[in-house]
Short mmCIF file of the C-alpha atoms (twelve columns), coordinates in Angstrom:
data_MODEL
# 
_entry.id   MODEL 
# 
loop_
_atom_site.group_PDB 
_atom_site.id 
_atom_site.type_symbol 
_atom_site.label_atom_id 
_atom_site.label_alt_id 
_atom_site.label_comp_id 
_atom_site.label_asym_id 
_atom_site.label_seq_id 
_atom_site.Cartn_x 
_atom_site.Cartn_y 
_atom_site.Cartn_z 
_atom_site.pdbx_PDB_model_num 
ATOM 1   C CA . MET A 1   61.490 -119.928 77.094 1 
ATOM 2   C CA . GLN A 2   59.332 -121.951 74.703 1 
ATOM 3   C CA . TYR A 3   55.580 -121.948 74.241 1 
ATOM 4   C CA . ALA A 4   54.036 -125.076 72.728 1 
ATOM 5   C CA . MET A 5   52.507 -124.462 69.307 1 
ATOM 6   C CA . LYS A 6   49.778 -126.444 67.654 1 
ATOM 7   C CA . LEU A 7   49.958 -126.422 63.871 1 
ATOM 8   C CA . GLU A 8   46.989 -127.435 61.715 1 
ATOM 9   C CA . LYS A 9   47.362 -127.519 57.956 1 
ATOM 10  C CA . GLU A 10  44.523 -126.394 55.695 1 
ATOM 11  C CA . ASP A 11  45.513 -126.367 52.027 1 
ATOM 12  C CA . ASP A 12  48.584 -124.080 51.838 1 
ATOM 13  C CA . ILE A 13  47.945 -122.436 55.214 1 
ATOM 14  C CA . LEU A 14  49.107 -123.381 58.699 1 
ATOM 15  C CA . ILE A 15  46.827 -122.371 61.548 1 
ATOM 16  C CA . VAL A 16  48.978 -121.687 64.623 1 
ATOM 17  C CA . THR A 17  47.572 -121.766 68.164 1 
ATOM 18  C CA . PHE A 18  49.077 -121.907 71.638 1 
ATOM 19  C CA . ALA A 19  47.564 -123.997 74.444 1 
ATOM 20  C CA . ASP A 20  49.051 -121.767 77.157 1 
ATOM 21  C CA . ILE A 21  47.989 -118.489 75.514 1 
ATOM 22  C CA . PRO A 22  44.614 -119.282 73.905 1 
ATOM 23  C CA . GLU A 23  44.207 -115.677 72.694 1 
ATOM 24  C CA . ALA A 24  47.141 -116.181 70.291 1 
ATOM 25  C CA . LEU A 25  46.105 -117.327 66.833 1 
ATOM 26  C CA . THR A 26  47.541 -116.758 63.385 1 
ATOM 27  C CA . GLU A 27  47.443 -118.143 59.875 1 
ATOM 28  C CA . VAL A 28  50.727 -118.623 58.060 1 
ATOM 29  C CA . HIS A 29  51.011 -119.338 54.357 1 
ATOM 30  C CA . ILE A 30  53.408 -122.153 53.553 1 
ATOM 31  C CA . GLY A 31  56.746 -120.516 52.763 1 
ATOM 32  C CA . ASP A 32  56.188 -117.500 55.031 1 
ATOM 33  C CA . ASP A 33  58.285 -117.024 58.166 1 
ATOM 34  C CA . LEU A 34  56.427 -119.221 60.663 1 
ATOM 35  C CA . GLN A 35  58.539 -118.143 63.655 1 
ATOM 36  C CA . ALA A 36  58.170 -114.401 63.015 1 
ATOM 37  C CA . MET A 37  54.421 -114.621 62.500 1 
ATOM 38  C CA . ALA A 38  53.931 -116.872 65.534 1 
ATOM 39  C CA . ILE A 39  55.904 -114.470 67.748 1 
ATOM 40  C CA . ASP A 40  53.865 -111.542 66.411 1 
ATOM 41  C CA . ALA A 41  50.623 -113.392 67.248 1 
ATOM 42  C CA . LEU A 42  51.923 -114.212 70.712 1 
ATOM 43  C CA . GLU A 43  53.026 -110.614 71.386 1 
ATOM 44  C CA . SER A 44  49.639 -109.309 70.250 1 
ATOM 45  C CA . ALA A 45  47.766 -111.772 72.463 1 
ATOM 46  C CA . LEU A 46  49.888 -110.867 75.496 1 
ATOM 47  C CA . GLU A 47  48.501 -107.319 75.327 1 
ATOM 48  C CA . PHE A 48  45.152 -108.638 76.649 1 
ATOM 49  C CA . TYR A 49  46.651 -109.677 79.986 1 
ATOM 50  C CA . PRO A 50  47.589 -106.215 81.340 1 
ATOM 51  C CA . GLU A 51  44.235 -104.862 80.131 1 
ATOM 52  C CA . THR A 52  42.444 -107.404 82.322 1 
ATOM 53  C CA . LYS A 53  45.113 -107.487 85.069 1 
ATOM 54  C CA . ARG A 54  45.572 -111.249 84.712 1 
ATOM 55  C CA . PRO A 55  48.922 -113.031 85.091 1 
ATOM 56  C CA . ILE A 56  50.447 -114.345 81.892 1 
ATOM 57  C CA . PRO A 57  50.606 -118.146 81.848 1 
ATOM 58  C CA . LEU A 58  54.147 -119.471 81.686 1 
ATOM 59  C CA . PRO A 59  54.864 -122.201 79.149 1 
ATOM 60  C CA . SER A 60  53.901 -125.743 79.969 1 
ATOM 61  C CA . LYS A 61  56.367 -128.506 79.193 1 
ATOM 62  C CA . THR A 62  57.111 -128.813 75.500 1 
ATOM 63  C CA . ASN A 63  59.668 -130.365 73.225 1 
ATOM 64  C CA . ALA A 64  61.736 -128.584 70.612 1 
ATOM 65  C CA . ALA A 65  59.664 -130.051 67.776 1 
ATOM 66  C CA . ASN A 66  56.535 -128.115 68.729 1 
ATOM 67  C CA . GLY A 67  57.974 -125.234 70.747 1 
ATOM 68  C CA . LEU A 68  58.306 -121.589 69.803 1 
ATOM 69  C CA . VAL A 69  61.422 -120.117 71.378 1 
ATOM 70  C CA . ILE A 70  60.606 -116.522 72.220 1 
ATOM 71  C CA . PRO A 71  63.130 -113.670 72.349 1 
ATOM 72  C CA . THR A 72  64.939 -113.226 75.674 1 
ATOM 73  C CA . ALA A 73  63.625 -109.698 76.195 1 
ATOM 74  C CA . LEU A 74  60.042 -110.892 75.663 1 
ATOM 75  C CA . ALA A 75  60.523 -113.702 78.187 1 
ATOM 76  C CA . ALA A 76  61.974 -111.192 80.656 1 
ATOM 77  C CA . LYS A 77  59.009 -108.849 80.109 1 
ATOM 78  C CA . ILE A 78  56.576 -111.683 80.841 1 
ATOM 79  C CA . HIS A 79  58.363 -112.392 84.118 1 
ATOM 80  C CA . LEU A 80  58.537 -108.673 84.922 1 
ATOM 81  C CA . TYR A 81  54.805 -108.220 84.308 1 
ATOM 82  C CA . ASN A 82  53.864 -111.258 86.429 1 
ATOM 83  C CA . THR A 83  56.211 -110.184 89.240 1 
ATOM 84  C CA . TRP A 84  54.863 -106.628 89.202 1 
ATOM 85  C CA . LEU A 85  51.245 -107.843 89.166 1 
ATOM 86  C CA . ALA A 86  51.891 -110.130 92.146 1 
ATOM 87  C CA . SER A 87  53.567 -107.260 94.048 1 
ATOM 88  C CA . GLY A 88  50.380 -105.195 94.199 1 
ATOM 89  C CA . GLN A 89  52.356 -102.019 93.476 1 
ATOM 90  C CA . SER A 90  51.112 -99.342  91.137 1 
ATOM 91  C CA . LYS A 91  53.085 -98.581  87.989 1 
ATOM 92  C CA . THR A 92  53.841 -95.151  89.436 1 
ATOM 93  C CA . GLU A 93  55.354 -96.723  92.562 1 
ATOM 94  C CA . LEU A 94  57.512 -99.032  90.457 1 
ATOM 95  C CA . ALA A 95  58.589 -96.205  88.146 1 
ATOM 96  C CA . THR A 96  59.673 -94.185  91.192 1 
ATOM 97  C CA . LYS A 97  61.713 -97.118  92.533 1 
ATOM 98  C CA . VAL A 98  63.391 -97.622  89.157 1 
ATOM 99  C CA . GLY A 99  63.964 -93.877  88.754 1 
ATOM 100 C CA . ILE A 100 62.163 -93.483  85.430 1 
ATOM 101 C CA . ALA A 101 59.059 -91.693  84.191 1 
ATOM 102 C CA . PRO A 102 55.838 -93.725  84.285 1 
ATOM 103 C CA . SER A 103 55.571 -93.405  80.487 1 
ATOM 104 C CA . ASN A 104 58.971 -95.120  80.152 1 
ATOM 105 C CA . LEU A 105 57.813 -97.870  82.499 1 
ATOM 106 C CA . ASN A 106 54.767 -98.450  80.296 1 
ATOM 107 C CA . ARG A 107 57.132 -99.428  77.479 1 
ATOM 108 C CA . LEU A 108 58.417 -102.269 79.654 1 
ATOM 109 C CA . PHE A 109 54.870 -103.665 79.701 1 
ATOM 110 C CA . ASP A 110 54.419 -103.198 75.942 1 
ATOM 111 C CA . PHE A 111 55.267 -106.633 74.583 1 
ATOM 112 C CA . LYS A 112 55.853 -105.384 71.031 1 
ATOM 113 C CA . TYR A 113 58.212 -102.578 72.099 1 
ATOM 114 C CA . ARG A 114 61.874 -103.584 71.977 1 
ATOM 115 C CA . SER A 115 63.070 -102.573 75.445 1 
ATOM 116 C CA . LYS A 116 66.683 -102.816 76.484 1 
ATOM 117 C CA . ILE A 117 67.326 -105.817 78.679 1 
ATOM 118 C CA . GLU A 118 69.062 -103.519 81.192 1 
ATOM 119 C CA . ALA A 119 65.818 -101.582 81.698 1 
ATOM 120 C CA . ILE A 120 63.887 -104.792 82.319 1 
ATOM 121 C CA . GLU A 121 66.613 -105.934 84.704 1 
ATOM 122 C CA . ALA A 122 66.429 -102.645 86.648 1 
ATOM 123 C CA . ALA A 123 62.661 -102.989 87.054 1 
ATOM 124 C CA . LEU A 124 63.012 -106.592 88.217 1 
ATOM 125 C CA . HIS A 125 65.653 -105.491 90.710 1 
ATOM 126 C CA . ALA A 126 63.285 -102.826 92.057 1 
ATOM 127 C CA . LEU A 127 60.784 -105.652 92.655 1 
ATOM 128 C CA . GLY A 128 63.364 -107.660 94.597 1 
ATOM 129 C CA . LYS A 129 64.182 -110.055 91.748 1 
ATOM 130 C CA . HIS A 130 67.191 -110.502 89.507 1 
ATOM 131 C CA . PHE A 131 67.646 -111.520 85.911 1 
ATOM 132 C CA . GLU A 132 69.598 -114.644 85.027 1 
ATOM 133 C CA . LEU A 133 70.486 -115.801 81.557 1 
ATOM 134 C CA . GLN A 134 70.995 -119.480 80.845 1 
ATOM 135 C CA . VAL A 135 72.380 -120.918 77.646 1 
ATOM 136 C CA . ALA A 136 70.897 -124.286 76.725 1 
# 
């Protein structure tokens, strides 16, 4: 999964924004790890969506030159969150279906927490979905 990035250069700083996730914004000094800082900005911005119970926009079409490839677990969490939100279930109901404590389920909706892909897969399964991995 790739989100399109817009990069604007000001002196020795790149200003990074995302059209699909307008809350994500960061400044990266030339020479710093652009990918790591862009992912951190994206993860931080994603936290606003559960707070306001809004679906997370999926990436619009992009090309590799201006796309940020996000980690697989983060992509799976985005799909899990959107699927759960559309289901209308409470987190407690989903936690019961998955067989975990609600506090453990909350970690699956924490975009900065490094959840195991198996846990995300189990929650998707409880929502009637399955996880597929594609190598491109």
